[in-house]
Short mmCIF file of C-alpha atoms in Angstrom, two decimals:
data_model
loop_
_atom_site.label_atom_id
_atom_site.label_comp_id
_atom_site.label_asym_id
_atom_site.label_seq_id
_atom_site.Cartn_x
_atom_site.Cartn_y
_atom_site.Cartn_z
CA MET A 1312 -53.59 -0.30 -11.63
CA LEU A 1313 -55.59 2.81 -10.84
CA LEU A 1314 -59.35 2.77 -10.97
CA PRO A 1315 -61.33 5.89 -11.88
CA GLY A 1316 -62.46 7.58 -8.70
CA ALA A 1317 -60.27 5.40 -6.46
CA ALA A 1318 -58.56 8.45 -4.98
CA SER A 1319 -61.77 10.37 -4.40
CA ALA A 1320 -63.23 10.72 -0.91
CA LYS A 1321 -66.63 9.40 -1.98
CA LYS A 1322 -66.37 5.77 -2.96
CA PRO A 1323 -68.96 4.14 -5.24
CA HIS A 1324 -71.19 1.44 -3.81
CA ILE A 1325 -70.30 -2.00 -5.14
CA ILE A 1326 -72.81 -4.84 -5.22
CA VAL A 1327 -71.77 -8.25 -6.51
CA ILE A 1328 -74.49 -10.78 -7.30
CA MET A 1329 -73.28 -14.36 -7.67
CA LEU A 1330 -75.79 -17.03 -8.67
CA ASP A 1331 -75.60 -20.82 -8.67
CA GLU A 1332 -76.84 -22.91 -11.57
CA TRP A 1333 -77.96 -19.85 -13.48
CA GLY A 1334 -78.21 -20.34 -17.23
CA TYR A 1335 -77.11 -17.62 -19.62
CA ASN A 1336 -80.71 -17.07 -20.79
CA ASN A 1337 -82.26 -17.12 -17.31
CA TRP A 1338 -82.42 -13.37 -16.99
CA GLY A 1339 -83.97 -10.73 -19.17
CA VAL A 1340 -80.72 -9.06 -20.26
CA HIS A 1341 -79.68 -12.19 -22.16
CA ALA A 1342 -83.06 -13.79 -22.81
CA LYS A 1343 -84.19 -10.90 -25.01
CA ASP A 1344 -82.33 -12.48 -27.93
CA HIS A 1345 -83.73 -15.98 -27.48
CA ALA A 1346 -86.95 -17.92 -27.88
CA ASN A 1347 -87.73 -17.98 -24.15
CA SER A 1348 -87.67 -14.18 -23.85
CA ARG A 1349 -91.41 -14.02 -23.11
CA GLU A 1350 -91.01 -16.47 -20.20
CA VAL A 1351 -88.09 -14.76 -18.48
CA ARG A 1352 -88.89 -11.68 -16.40
CA THR A 1353 -86.18 -10.25 -14.15
CA PRO A 1354 -86.95 -6.51 -14.02
CA SER A 1355 -84.90 -5.74 -10.90
CA LEU A 1356 -81.78 -7.49 -12.18
CA ASP A 1357 -82.29 -5.92 -15.61
CA ALA A 1358 -82.45 -2.46 -14.02
CA LEU A 1359 -79.21 -3.09 -12.12
CA ALA A 1360 -77.56 -4.29 -15.33
CA THR A 1361 -78.43 -1.07 -17.16
CA VAL A 1362 -76.63 1.10 -14.60
CA GLY A 1363 -73.85 -1.31 -13.66
CA ILE A 1364 -71.33 -3.62 -15.24
CA VAL A 1365 -72.31 -7.08 -16.47
CA LEU A 1366 -69.44 -9.56 -16.44
CA ASP A 1367 -70.62 -12.50 -18.49
CA ARG A 1368 -67.49 -14.01 -20.00
CA HIS A 1369 -65.81 -15.94 -17.21
CA TYR A 1370 -64.66 -19.42 -16.39
CA ALA A 1371 -66.30 -21.26 -13.53
CA ALA A 1372 -65.81 -24.61 -11.88
CA PRO A 1373 -68.62 -27.15 -12.38
CA LEU A 1374 -69.45 -27.05 -8.64
CA CYS A 1375 -70.36 -24.11 -6.41
CA THR A 1376 -67.64 -24.26 -3.72
CA PRO A 1377 -64.64 -24.02 -6.07
CA SER A 1378 -66.31 -21.18 -7.99
CA ARG A 1379 -67.21 -19.26 -4.84
CA ALA A 1380 -63.75 -19.74 -3.33
CA ALA A 1381 -62.12 -18.63 -6.58
CA PHE A 1382 -64.20 -15.45 -6.68
CA GLN A 1383 -63.56 -14.63 -3.02
CA THR A 1384 -59.78 -15.03 -3.40
CA GLY A 1385 -59.21 -13.91 -6.97
CA ARG A 1386 -57.47 -17.19 -7.76
CA ASN A 1387 -58.32 -19.98 -10.17
CA PRO A 1388 -60.24 -22.80 -8.45
CA VAL A 1389 -57.32 -25.21 -8.80
CA HIS A 1390 -55.11 -22.85 -6.77
CA VAL A 1391 -57.63 -22.53 -3.94
CA THR A 1392 -58.29 -26.29 -4.02
CA ALA A 1393 -61.67 -25.93 -2.33
CA VAL A 1394 -63.78 -28.88 -3.38
CA ASN A 1395 -67.30 -30.14 -2.77
CA GLY A 1396 -66.54 -33.11 -0.56
CA ASP A 1397 -63.82 -34.77 -2.67
CA THR A 1398 -61.59 -35.87 0.19
CA ALA A 1399 -59.13 -37.48 -2.24
CA ARG A 1400 -57.78 -33.95 -2.80
CA TYR A 1401 -57.33 -33.31 0.93
CA ASN A 1402 -53.99 -31.67 1.71
CA PRO A 1403 -53.38 -31.35 5.48
CA ALA A 1404 -50.48 -28.94 4.88
CA VAL A 1405 -52.94 -26.41 3.42
CA ARG A 1406 -56.16 -27.38 5.18
CA THR A 1407 -55.55 -27.08 8.90
CA ILE A 1408 -59.18 -26.98 10.05
CA SER A 1409 -61.44 -29.36 8.15
CA GLY A 1410 -59.32 -30.51 5.26
CA PHE A 1411 -61.50 -29.55 2.29
CA ASP A 1412 -64.48 -27.51 1.20
CA GLU A 1413 -63.05 -24.21 2.45
CA ILE A 1414 -60.97 -21.16 1.62
CA PRO A 1415 -57.64 -21.61 3.43
CA THR A 1416 -57.41 -19.10 6.28
CA ALA A 1417 -54.03 -17.81 5.07
CA MET A 1418 -55.41 -16.68 1.70
CA THR A 1419 -56.20 -13.01 1.20
CA GLY A 1420 -59.69 -12.43 -0.12
CA ILE A 1421 -61.73 -9.73 -1.77
CA ALA A 1422 -63.25 -8.56 1.54
CA SER A 1423 -59.85 -7.81 3.09
CA LYS A 1424 -58.74 -5.97 -0.05
CA MET A 1425 -61.94 -3.90 -0.05
CA ALA A 1426 -61.53 -3.16 3.67
CA SER A 1427 -57.97 -1.95 3.12
CA GLY A 1428 -59.42 0.45 0.54
CA GLY A 1429 -61.83 1.91 3.08
CA TYR A 1430 -64.91 -0.16 2.24
CA ARG A 1431 -67.21 -1.94 4.68
CA THR A 1432 -68.20 -5.35 3.42
CA HIS A 1433 -71.33 -7.42 4.05
CA PHE A 1434 -72.04 -10.92 2.84
CA LEU A 1435 -75.61 -12.06 2.25
CA GLY A 1436 -76.68 -15.48 1.02
CA LYS A 1437 -75.10 -18.83 0.38
CA TRP A 1438 -71.47 -18.88 1.54
CA HIS A 1439 -70.54 -22.54 0.99
CA ALA A 1440 -66.81 -21.80 1.09
CA GLY A 1441 -65.96 -23.20 4.52
CA TYR A 1442 -67.91 -23.61 7.74
CA ALA A 1443 -66.04 -26.06 10.00
CA SER A 1444 -64.86 -23.12 12.10
CA ARG A 1445 -65.96 -19.50 12.61
CA LEU A 1446 -62.62 -18.54 11.03
CA LEU A 1447 -63.92 -19.93 7.74
CA LEU A 1448 -67.19 -17.97 7.70
CA PRO A 1449 -67.48 -14.53 6.05
CA LYS A 1450 -66.51 -12.62 9.22
CA GLY A 1451 -63.44 -14.83 9.51
CA ASN A 1452 -62.68 -13.87 5.91
CA HIS A 1453 -62.71 -10.14 6.77
CA CYS A 1454 -66.37 -9.29 6.09
CA HIS A 1455 -67.63 -6.71 8.58
CA SER A 1456 -70.96 -8.51 8.89
CA ASP A 1457 -72.80 -11.35 7.27
CA THR A 1458 -76.06 -13.17 6.92
CA ALA A 1459 -74.54 -16.31 5.46
CA MET A 1460 -76.25 -19.61 4.84
CA ASN A 1461 -74.56 -22.99 4.71
CA GLU A 1462 -76.28 -26.29 4.11
CA PHE A 1463 -79.64 -24.50 3.92
CA GLN A 1464 -79.43 -22.99 7.40
CA ILE A 1465 -78.67 -19.44 8.45
CA GLU A 1466 -75.53 -19.10 10.57
#
């Protein structure tokens, strides 16, 4: 698949904002059509939405780790098998470091794909997709730099 501008020398900046436990009406773009529209004020996010692309029709896992791992790898959560502490799903053949709660190191992720296209990638915020080894952190997943947080601490 070819993307418009993919062959051009000047690449567009891409910013992805992923939020946990964020209701559909919790930002101004969607709240405008609902009763709580006067309570919800998100001017910066609204401004980004007017010049960017809003993807609001997606499936997500009910917990953050499977959703984050799925986004980072481009796979459905069940195929990444990252879980939030459910050791009953531990598979030592796939999980060679901690066993669960991580993106397997052999999986290709969005950061490596972006890097192969000439982008530099930076991760900021809650990672929560593996932290038992430095290989599981954003830099281990091909981000050029990161300011990642796990378990409410900055790495």
